[in-house]
Amino acid sequence: MAIILSDNVLEIIKFQQDCYKNFKNTFLVPHTAYSTRAALMKQLSEIKSKRALRQDEAQVIDQISTLEALLKRKDQSADNRINPRRPYFAFFSFSEKGVTKNYFLGDSTYRFGDQQILHWRDSPISRLFFYYGVEEDFAEELAGRVREGIILKRYFLRFAKGELVNIVFDNQQLLFDGQDWNIKLLAPRFQKSKIAFSSNPNKVLMSLRVLLGMKTEHKNFQPRLNLLLNLKQYQTVISPINQVVLAFGTAGSGKTTMSLHRLVWLSQENPALFNLGQMAIFTSRKSIAHYLDSILAGIDAKSHPQAYVVKDYLSDLLYYTFAKHFRVNPDNYTLISATRVKKSNELKDALDLFLRVQINNLSAQLANIRQSLAIDDADDNKMLKLIKELSKLGFLKALVKIANITNYKSPSNYSVTNMQRLKRVLNSCIGDQEMETNEGSILFRAWDLFFSDFSMLEEVIRKIEHISSIGGAEQTIKWFKNNYLHCQDQIIAKFLSSPEEISSSEKIPSHNPLDEDDAAILLYMHRQLGGELKLRGKNISFCSILIDEGQDLSLLEISLLSSLAKQPRNLMISGDLHQQTTNQTGIAHLDQLKSLFKEQKLITNHLSTSYRATKQIMQFGIDLLADNTESASIAMPTKVGPPVKLWQFNLRGAMCTHLYETLKLLSESTTQYSVALLCLNEDIAQNIYNELSYFQLADLRLVLNEAFSFKPGIDVTTIEDAKGLEFDYVFIFDVNSLDFPKSRYMKHLLYTGVTRACFELILYSLNEFSDIIPENHKKLALAG
């Protein structure tokens, strides 16, 4: 039974069919009168000579315009810039000052009749299609002037075998089955508005400001939140305020941008509980922190969330919590394997066990003293009151009080017997005391005791496969012994003494075992032992915390950061388990994270659709992870682009020349583009930059230590530094077996680099490509 379509729908179909027919008649049909470019040029020359004689001026000008248009079409056809099978993929119209204007979007700019195709990437006015929905007012500065109006129509179009077969508009889809048109209602989706999930801070900031100006009720919030691309993202943003939210998904699914809108929504939903100025965002990447700062500062200059790099924040927190006693050194001198141990889940398990034993030991000894006092020394009420008080204090506070009482410099009214009892408690927990004791020194003694137990460390190291498998276990154990055996002699005496007693030359001992990873361990121990964390004299407590790129942090770090949130805890952790840029034990699967929040309500949302990369790029990424069962959960994007290219060279000079020629053509075709030349490490990036510098390319930048400018141009950097960002074009270098040996880590590292690309991806290799490249792609490699 044929479906009866409304007059409005039939009008949409007829208009689009007529436009396509007009396009075919003016461009796709061969012009027999001027079949060759030479013939056209000859005719144009003759016409121009007539104009020089000023004969029939108006007619000559018209003929010249026609011939020049034919030449342009001929050239475009020769360059394959217009794809006759898919000349455009979208249509939109808007009203400006009472005038209606229609435009199509395609892969090139071209005019046919009264209609015009715009290049979706190069034409500024195409922003109106991507940033606004139907019946939305717009005001944008385009091509040097402000344009204001309202969007009237917005369609997606698809062609097959020279016929229009699909039109999508609002929540409807028109399908042509070869004979009739049918209509299908789509699931409600929130159309993209003034936001694209990208690394352009201005777009994100615009949508956040829109949200801040809206009413707070859900019924009013939902229509205004049309910047989100699907229902799952919207549901994640409005998750209940007293729940921990895990938002993990594929690259380019909008996790970071969605998380920012979660914070803004909280501030609107319950202003009394959630103040923007009391929120924190933690990330492992400096580049992402800089990107977030550029957005957050624009929300409200006086009160907005702060973005922190985790390792920098924890180092500062350690420094200020303990009155500037603790200082950490960069981990340049720490073995990579030792860093992996400190970030491993196994070390957290061992540390939790150690802390439980210490706390239980203190509690048991205080209970024994209390029992003995009640039986043998019942008249000593002062000592009994002290033990009751100590039992209520945390581990650190209790030991500090005992240390202050038993310190030989401090007079005490307790009996010798009771003083001896207290000293035994102190010694059993942190060893013999011969100096003034405070929370910092007690914590450091506990830390030293933990790392001095080499049998425990060895057991932890043996469990970490990627250390022991390469024969690094013995070397790692030896490193820990050399760094921790003499801590008390060289650290306790100088490093934890009163700052006034330390000369400037002695503040950091020559042999300082503390590095950046120890900051998290010390702070975690301090928190678990009942201590309060402070920053510049103030206790730390955030109303809401967002942890971005959570898969790169250890469970210990995530547990520590989440403890900084007020109760009821409001926490959101986002990330992508497929992206790994550090060869260490981070978060391998979500069950590990869920184990941290057993006592709290938990919501887990998986975002599977990528809105960044093209279908070709994501398919290449999925093929890289073919042996990973979770790769099946990645949804294929609908955006199409050029195929992924693999170029294989024998000489580095030839590779750099080819790269220069490619970049030059790219720079000539558009002025607004972002390119990333991604390398395995900084040394390779420096070499690539030096070699390209000879060609004097415009806007060529060497980006080290994640110092991105977020401006159009060419950034030479590492895969790790580019994590979390996106670029129009991505080139990845030296993807050979030597630099990218076949391993799970290398697959995930390369996947991270691949998914930085929005439109085009090119891989280079000297000699054979690495075995981590799937065979079906290696067969298509081009010889340079």
JSON list of C-alpha atoms in Angstrom, two decimals, residues 196-355:
[
{"chain": "A", "resi": 196, "resn": "ALA", "atom": "CA", "xyz": [30.61, 21.61, 17.24]},
{"chain": "A", "resi": 197, "resn": "PHE", "atom": "CA", "xyz": [32.48, 19.12, 19.39]},
{"chain": "A", "resi": 198, "resn": "SER", "atom": "CA", "xyz": [35.88, 20.42, 18.46]},
{"chain": "A", "resi": 199, "resn": "SER", "atom": "CA", "xyz": [38.95, 22.14, 19.81]},
{"chain": "A", "resi": 200, "resn": "ASN", "atom": "CA", "xyz": [37.58, 25.59, 18.94]},
{"chain": "A", "resi": 201, "resn": "PRO", "atom": "CA", "xyz": [37.07, 27.26, 22.35]},
{"chain": "A", "resi": 202, "resn": "ASN", "atom": "CA", "xyz": [34.80, 30.01, 20.96]},
{"chain": "A", "resi": 203, "resn": "LYS", "atom": "CA", "xyz": [32.16, 27.54, 19.78]},
{"chain": "A", "resi": 204, "resn": "VAL", "atom": "CA", "xyz": [31.99, 25.74, 23.12]},
{"chain": "A", "resi": 205, "resn": "LEU", "atom": "CA", "xyz": [31.97, 28.99, 25.08]},
{"chain": "A", "resi": 206, "resn": "MET", "atom": "CA", "xyz": [29.06, 30.30, 23.05]},
{"chain": "A", "resi": 207, "resn": "SER", "atom": "CA", "xyz": [26.87, 27.33, 23.96]},
{"chain": "A", "resi": 208, "resn": "LEU", "atom": "CA", "xyz": [27.85, 27.47, 27.64]},
{"chain": "A", "resi": 209, "resn": "ARG", "atom": "CA", "xyz": [26.77, 31.11, 27.78]},
{"chain": "A", "resi": 210, "resn": "VAL", "atom": "CA", "xyz": [23.46, 30.13, 26.20]},
{"chain": "A", "resi": 211, "resn": "LEU", "atom": "CA", "xyz": [22.93, 27.56, 28.96]},
{"chain": "A", "resi": 212, "resn": "LEU", "atom": "CA", "xyz": [23.78, 30.04, 31.69]},
{"chain": "A", "resi": 213, "resn": "GLY", "atom": "CA", "xyz": [21.03, 32.33, 30.48]},
{"chain": "A", "resi": 214, "resn": "MET", "atom": "CA", "xyz": [18.25, 29.75, 30.54]},
{"chain": "A", "resi": 215, "resn": "LYS", "atom": "CA", "xyz": [15.71, 28.70, 33.15]},
{"chain": "A", "resi": 216, "resn": "THR", "atom": "CA", "xyz": [16.53, 25.74, 35.34]},
{"chain": "A", "resi": 217, "resn": "GLU", "atom": "CA", "xyz": [13.46, 23.49, 35.08]},
{"chain": "A", "resi": 218, "resn": "HIS", "atom": "CA", "xyz": [13.96, 20.34, 33.01]},
{"chain": "A", "resi": 219, "resn": "LYS", "atom": "CA", "xyz": [11.01, 21.08, 30.72]},
{"chain": "A", "resi": 220, "resn": "ASN", "atom": "CA", "xyz": [12.58, 24.40, 29.78]},
{"chain": "A", "resi": 221, "resn": "PHE", "atom": "CA", "xyz": [16.09, 23.06, 29.80]},
{"chain": "A", "resi": 222, "resn": "GLN", "atom": "CA", "xyz": [15.53, 20.30, 27.28]},
{"chain": "A", "resi": 223, "resn": "PRO", "atom": "CA", "xyz": [14.63, 22.42, 24.23]},
{"chain": "A", "resi": 224, "resn": "ARG", "atom": "CA", "xyz": [17.50, 24.81, 24.94]},
{"chain": "A", "resi": 225, "resn": "LEU", "atom": "CA", "xyz": [19.98, 21.94, 25.16]},
{"chain": "A", "resi": 226, "resn": "ASN", "atom": "CA", "xyz": [19.70, 21.20, 21.45]},
{"chain": "A", "resi": 227, "resn": "LEU", "atom": "CA", "xyz": [23.45, 21.52, 21.05]},
{"chain": "A", "resi": 228, "resn": "LEU", "atom": "CA", "xyz": [23.84, 17.89, 22.12]},
{"chain": "A", "resi": 229, "resn": "LEU", "atom": "CA", "xyz": [23.89, 15.38, 19.33]},
{"chain": "A", "resi": 230, "resn": "ASN", "atom": "CA", "xyz": [21.99, 12.50, 20.86]},
{"chain": "A", "resi": 231, "resn": "LEU", "atom": "CA", "xyz": [19.77, 11.47, 23.72]},
{"chain": "A", "resi": 232, "resn": "LYS", "atom": "CA", "xyz": [22.49, 9.62, 25.64]},
{"chain": "A", "resi": 233, "resn": "GLN", "atom": "CA", "xyz": [24.62, 12.74, 25.88]},
{"chain": "A", "resi": 234, "resn": "TYR", "atom": "CA", "xyz": [21.64, 14.73, 27.12]},
{"chain": "A", "resi": 235, "resn": "GLN", "atom": "CA", "xyz": [20.81, 12.09, 29.73]},
{"chain": "A", "resi": 236, "resn": "THR", "atom": "CA", "xyz": [24.42, 12.11, 30.91]},
{"chain": "A", "resi": 237, "resn": "VAL", "atom": "CA", "xyz": [24.39, 15.87, 31.40]},
{"chain": "A", "resi": 238, "resn": "ILE", "atom": "CA", "xyz": [21.22, 15.80, 33.52]},
{"chain": "A", "resi": 239, "resn": "SER", "atom": "CA", "xyz": [22.20, 12.75, 35.64]},
{"chain": "A", "resi": 240, "resn": "PRO", "atom": "CA", "xyz": [21.08, 13.07, 39.30]},
{"chain": "A", "resi": 241, "resn": "ILE", "atom": "CA", "xyz": [23.31, 15.41, 41.30]},
{"chain": "A", "resi": 242, "resn": "ASN", "atom": "CA", "xyz": [24.20, 12.88, 44.01]},
{"chain": "A", "resi": 243, "resn": "GLN", "atom": "CA", "xyz": [25.60, 10.21, 41.70]},
{"chain": "A", "resi": 244, "resn": "VAL", "atom": "CA", "xyz": [29.01, 9.39, 40.28]},
{"chain": "A", "resi": 245, "resn": "VAL", "atom": "CA", "xyz": [28.90, 9.46, 36.47]},
{"chain": "A", "resi": 246, "resn": "LEU", "atom": "CA", "xyz": [31.27, 7.45, 34.29]},
{"chain": "A", "resi": 247, "resn": "ALA", "atom": "CA", "xyz": [31.13, 8.77, 30.70]},
{"chain": "A", "resi": 248, "resn": "PHE", "atom": "CA", "xyz": [33.45, 6.69, 28.56]},
{"chain": "A", "resi": 249, "resn": "GLY", "atom": "CA", "xyz": [33.30, 6.55, 24.80]},
{"chain": "A", "resi": 250, "resn": "THR", "atom": "CA", "xyz": [35.06, 6.55, 21.49]},
{"chain": "A", "resi": 251, "resn": "ALA", "atom": "CA", "xyz": [37.34, 9.31, 20.22]},
{"chain": "A", "resi": 252, "resn": "GLY", "atom": "CA", "xyz": [35.48, 12.41, 19.08]},
{"chain": "A", "resi": 253, "resn": "SER", "atom": "CA", "xyz": [32.22, 11.54, 20.85]},
{"chain": "A", "resi": 254, "resn": "GLY", "atom": "CA", "xyz": [32.15, 14.88, 22.67]},
{"chain": "A", "resi": 255, "resn": "LYS", "atom": "CA", "xyz": [33.08, 13.65, 26.16]},
{"chain": "A", "resi": 256, "resn": "THR", "atom": "CA", "xyz": [34.99, 16.74, 27.27]},
{"chain": "A", "resi": 257, "resn": "THR", "atom": "CA", "xyz": [32.51, 19.26, 25.88]},
{"chain": "A", "resi": 258, "resn": "MET", "atom": "CA", "xyz": [29.60, 17.29, 27.33]},
{"chain": "A", "resi": 259, "resn": "SER", "atom": "CA", "xyz": [31.34, 17.25, 30.72]},
{"chain": "A", "resi": 260, "resn": "LEU", "atom": "CA", "xyz": [31.61, 21.04, 30.68]},
{"chain": "A", "resi": 261, "resn": "HIS", "atom": "CA", "xyz": [27.89, 21.30, 30.06]},
{"chain": "A", "resi": 262, "resn": "ARG", "atom": "CA", "xyz": [27.32, 18.96, 32.98]},
{"chain": "A", "resi": 263, "resn": "LEU", "atom": "CA", "xyz": [29.07, 21.44, 35.28]},
{"chain": "A", "resi": 264, "resn": "VAL", "atom": "CA", "xyz": [27.08, 24.38, 33.91]},
{"chain": "A", "resi": 265, "resn": "TRP", "atom": "CA", "xyz": [23.83, 22.42, 34.23]},
{"chain": "A", "resi": 266, "resn": "LEU", "atom": "CA", "xyz": [24.60, 21.65, 37.89]},
{"chain": "A", "resi": 267, "resn": "SER", "atom": "CA", "xyz": [25.14, 25.33, 38.62]},
{"chain": "A", "resi": 268, "resn": "GLN", "atom": "CA", "xyz": [21.73, 26.10, 37.10]},
{"chain": "A", "resi": 269, "resn": "GLU", "atom": "CA", "xyz": [19.90, 23.13, 38.59]},
{"chain": "A", "resi": 270, "resn": "ASN", "atom": "CA", "xyz": [20.93, 23.82, 42.20]},
{"chain": "A", "resi": 271, "resn": "PRO", "atom": "CA", "xyz": [22.83, 27.11, 42.64]},
{"chain": "A", "resi": 272, "resn": "ALA", "atom": "CA", "xyz": [22.88, 26.68, 46.44]},
{"chain": "A", "resi": 273, "resn": "LEU", "atom": "CA", "xyz": [24.92, 23.47, 46.19]},
{"chain": "A", "resi": 274, "resn": "PHE", "atom": "CA", "xyz": [26.90, 24.05, 43.03]},
{"chain": "A", "resi": 275, "resn": "ASN", "atom": "CA", "xyz": [28.90, 27.22, 42.59]},
{"chain": "A", "resi": 276, "resn": "LEU", "atom": "CA", "xyz": [30.92, 27.38, 39.38]},
{"chain": "A", "resi": 277, "resn": "GLY", "atom": "CA", "xyz": [33.85, 28.85, 41.30]},
{"chain": "A", "resi": 278, "resn": "GLN", "atom": "CA", "xyz": [33.98, 25.81, 43.60]},
{"chain": "A", "resi": 279, "resn": "MET", "atom": "CA", "xyz": [34.24, 23.24, 40.81]},
{"chain": "A", "resi": 280, "resn": "ALA", "atom": "CA", "xyz": [37.44, 21.60, 39.56]},
{"chain": "A", "resi": 281, "resn": "ILE", "atom": "CA", "xyz": [38.46, 19.83, 36.36]},
{"chain": "A", "resi": 282, "resn": "PHE", "atom": "CA", "xyz": [41.45, 17.48, 36.49]},
{"chain": "A", "resi": 283, "resn": "THR", "atom": "CA", "xyz": [43.22, 16.16, 33.42]},
{"chain": "A", "resi": 284, "resn": "SER", "atom": "CA", "xyz": [46.51, 14.43, 32.72]},
{"chain": "A", "resi": 285, "resn": "ARG", "atom": "CA", "xyz": [47.20, 16.64, 29.67]},
{"chain": "A", "resi": 286, "resn": "LYS", "atom": "CA", "xyz": [48.55, 20.21, 29.77]},
{"chain": "A", "resi": 287, "resn": "SER", "atom": "CA", "xyz": [47.13, 20.93, 26.32]},
{"chain": "A", "resi": 288, "resn": "ILE", "atom": "CA", "xyz": [43.61, 19.99, 27.43]},
{"chain": "A", "resi": 289, "resn": "ALA", "atom": "CA", "xyz": [43.97, 22.08, 30.60]},
{"chain": "A", "resi": 290, "resn": "HIS", "atom": "CA", "xyz": [45.00, 25.09, 28.47]},
{"chain": "A", "resi": 291, "resn": "TYR", "atom": "CA", "xyz": [42.07, 24.48, 26.12]},
{"chain": "A", "resi": 292, "resn": "LEU", "atom": "CA", "xyz": [39.64, 24.26, 29.04]},
{"chain": "A", "resi": 293, "resn": "ASP", "atom": "CA", "xyz": [41.07, 27.38, 30.65]},
{"chain": "A", "resi": 294, "resn": "SER", "atom": "CA", "xyz": [40.49, 29.32, 27.43]},
{"chain": "A", "resi": 295, "resn": "ILE", "atom": "CA", "xyz": [36.81, 28.34, 27.63]},
{"chain": "A", "resi": 296, "resn": "LEU", "atom": "CA", "xyz": [36.18, 28.53, 31.37]},
{"chain": "A", "resi": 297, "resn": "ALA", "atom": "CA", "xyz": [37.63, 32.01, 31.79]},
{"chain": "A", "resi": 298, "resn": "GLY", "atom": "CA", "xyz": [35.05, 33.30, 29.32]},
{"chain": "A", "resi": 299, "resn": "ILE", "atom": "CA", "xyz": [32.06, 31.98, 31.28]},
{"chain": "A", "resi": 300, "resn": "ASP", "atom": "CA", "xyz": [32.48, 34.32, 34.21]},
{"chain": "A", "resi": 301, "resn": "ALA", "atom": "CA", "xyz": [35.65, 36.26, 34.91]},
{"chain": "A", "resi": 302, "resn": "LYS", "atom": "CA", "xyz": [35.02, 36.24, 38.68]},
{"chain": "A", "resi": 303, "resn": "SER", "atom": "CA", "xyz": [33.68, 32.73, 39.28]},
{"chain": "A", "resi": 304, "resn": "HIS", "atom": "CA", "xyz": [34.32, 29.75, 37.03]},
{"chain": "A", "resi": 305, "resn": "PRO", "atom": "CA", "xyz": [35.68, 26.19, 37.33]},
{"chain": "A", "resi": 306, "resn": "GLN", "atom": "CA", "xyz": [39.45, 25.76, 37.41]},
{"chain": "A", "resi": 307, "resn": "ALA", "atom": "CA", "xyz": [41.29, 23.28, 35.18]},
{"chain": "A", "resi": 308, "resn": "TYR", "atom": "CA", "xyz": [44.32, 21.54, 36.69]},
{"chain": "A", "resi": 309, "resn": "VAL", "atom": "CA", "xyz": [47.02, 19.20, 35.38]},
{"chain": "A", "resi": 310, "resn": "VAL", "atom": "CA", "xyz": [46.95, 16.32, 37.85]},
{"chain": "A", "resi": 311, "resn": "LYS", "atom": "CA", "xyz": [50.67, 15.91, 38.51]},
{"chain": "A", "resi": 312, "resn": "ASP", "atom": "CA", "xyz": [51.20, 19.68, 38.93]},
{"chain": "A", "resi": 313, "resn": "TYR", "atom": "CA", "xyz": [48.22, 20.05, 41.25]},
{"chain": "A", "resi": 314, "resn": "LEU", "atom": "CA", "xyz": [49.25, 17.12, 43.45]},
{"chain": "A", "resi": 315, "resn": "SER", "atom": "CA", "xyz": [52.83, 18.42, 43.73]},
{"chain": "A", "resi": 316, "resn": "ASP", "atom": "CA", "xyz": [51.51, 21.82, 44.85]},
{"chain": "A", "resi": 317, "resn": "LEU", "atom": "CA", "xyz": [49.07, 20.16, 47.25]},
{"chain": "A", "resi": 318, "resn": "LEU", "atom": "CA", "xyz": [51.87, 18.15, 48.86]},
{"chain": "A", "resi": 319, "resn": "TYR", "atom": "CA", "xyz": [54.06, 21.24, 49.11]},
{"chain": "A", "resi": 320, "resn": "TYR", "atom": "CA", "xyz": [51.45, 23.44, 50.80]},
{"chain": "A", "resi": 321, "resn": "THR", "atom": "CA", "xyz": [49.79, 20.76, 52.95]},
{"chain": "A", "resi": 322, "resn": "PHE", "atom": "CA", "xyz": [53.04, 20.18, 54.80]},
{"chain": "A", "resi": 323, "resn": "ALA", "atom": "CA", "xyz": [54.17, 23.78, 55.24]},
{"chain": "A", "resi": 324, "resn": "LYS", "atom": "CA", "xyz": [56.49, 23.62, 52.23]},
{"chain": "A", "resi": 325, "resn": "HIS", "atom": "CA", "xyz": [58.58, 20.78, 53.70]},
{"chain": "A", "resi": 326, "resn": "PHE", "atom": "CA", "xyz": [57.97, 18.31, 50.90]},
{"chain": "A", "resi": 327, "resn": "ARG", "atom": "CA", "xyz": [59.51, 19.04, 47.53]},
{"chain": "A", "resi": 328, "resn": "VAL", "atom": "CA", "xyz": [59.39, 16.70, 44.58]},
{"chain": "A", "resi": 329, "resn": "ASN", "atom": "CA", "xyz": [61.84, 16.50, 41.73]},
{"chain": "A", "resi": 330, "resn": "PRO", "atom": "CA", "xyz": [60.80, 15.89, 38.11]},
{"chain": "A", "resi": 331, "resn": "ASP", "atom": "CA", "xyz": [60.97, 12.18, 37.37]},
{"chain": "A", "resi": 332, "resn": "ASN", "atom": "CA", "xyz": [63.69, 12.54, 34.73]},
{"chain": "A", "resi": 333, "resn": "TYR", "atom": "CA", "xyz": [65.98, 10.38, 36.84]},
{"chain": "A", "resi": 334, "resn": "THR", "atom": "CA", "xyz": [63.38, 7.78, 37.75]},
{"chain": "A", "resi": 335, "resn": "LEU", "atom": "CA", "xyz": [63.32, 4.46, 35.91]},
{"chain": "A", "resi": 336, "resn": "ILE", "atom": "CA", "xyz": [60.29, 4.10, 33.67]},
{"chain": "A", "resi": 337, "resn": "SER", "atom": "CA", "xyz": [59.65, 0.73, 35.27]},
{"chain": "A", "resi": 338, "resn": "ALA", "atom": "CA", "xyz": [59.68, 2.36, 38.74]},
{"chain": "A", "resi": 339, "resn": "THR", "atom": "CA", "xyz": [57.09, 4.87, 37.54]},
{"chain": "A", "resi": 340, "resn": "ARG", "atom": "CA", "xyz": [54.90, 2.00, 36.34]},
{"chain": "A", "resi": 341, "resn": "VAL", "atom": "CA", "xyz": [55.16, 0.35, 39.74]},
{"chain": "A", "resi": 342, "resn": "LYS", "atom": "CA", "xyz": [54.04, 3.54, 41.49]},
{"chain": "A", "resi": 343, "resn": "LYS", "atom": "CA", "xyz": [51.05, 3.89, 39.16]},
{"chain": "A", "resi": 344, "resn": "SER", "atom": "CA", "xyz": [50.06, 0.24, 39.22]},
{"chain": "A", "resi": 345, "resn": "ASN", "atom": "CA", "xyz": [46.85, -1.09, 40.68]},
{"chain": "A", "resi": 346, "resn": "GLU", "atom": "CA", "xyz": [48.93, -3.72, 42.46]},
{"chain": "A", "resi": 347, "resn": "LEU", "atom": "CA", "xyz": [50.81, -1.04, 44.41]},
{"chain": "A", "resi": 348, "resn": "LYS", "atom": "CA", "xyz": [47.52, 0.54, 45.49]},
{"chain": "A", "resi": 349, "resn": "ASP", "atom": "CA", "xyz": [46.34, -2.85, 46.78]},
{"chain": "A", "resi": 350, "resn": "ALA", "atom": "CA", "xyz": [49.60, -3.32, 48.71]},
{"chain": "A", "resi": 351, "resn": "LEU", "atom": "CA", "xyz": [49.40, 0.23, 50.07]},
{"chain": "A", "resi": 352, "resn": "ASP", "atom": "CA", "xyz": [45.80, -0.24, 51.22]},
{"chain": "A", "resi": 353, "resn": "LEU", "atom": "CA", "xyz": [46.81, -3.42, 53.04]},
{"chain": "A", "resi": 354, "resn": "PHE", "atom": "CA", "xyz": [49.80, -1.69, 54.65]},
{"chain": "A", "resi": 355, "resn": "LEU", "atom": "CA", "xyz": [47.67, 1.22, 55.87]}
]
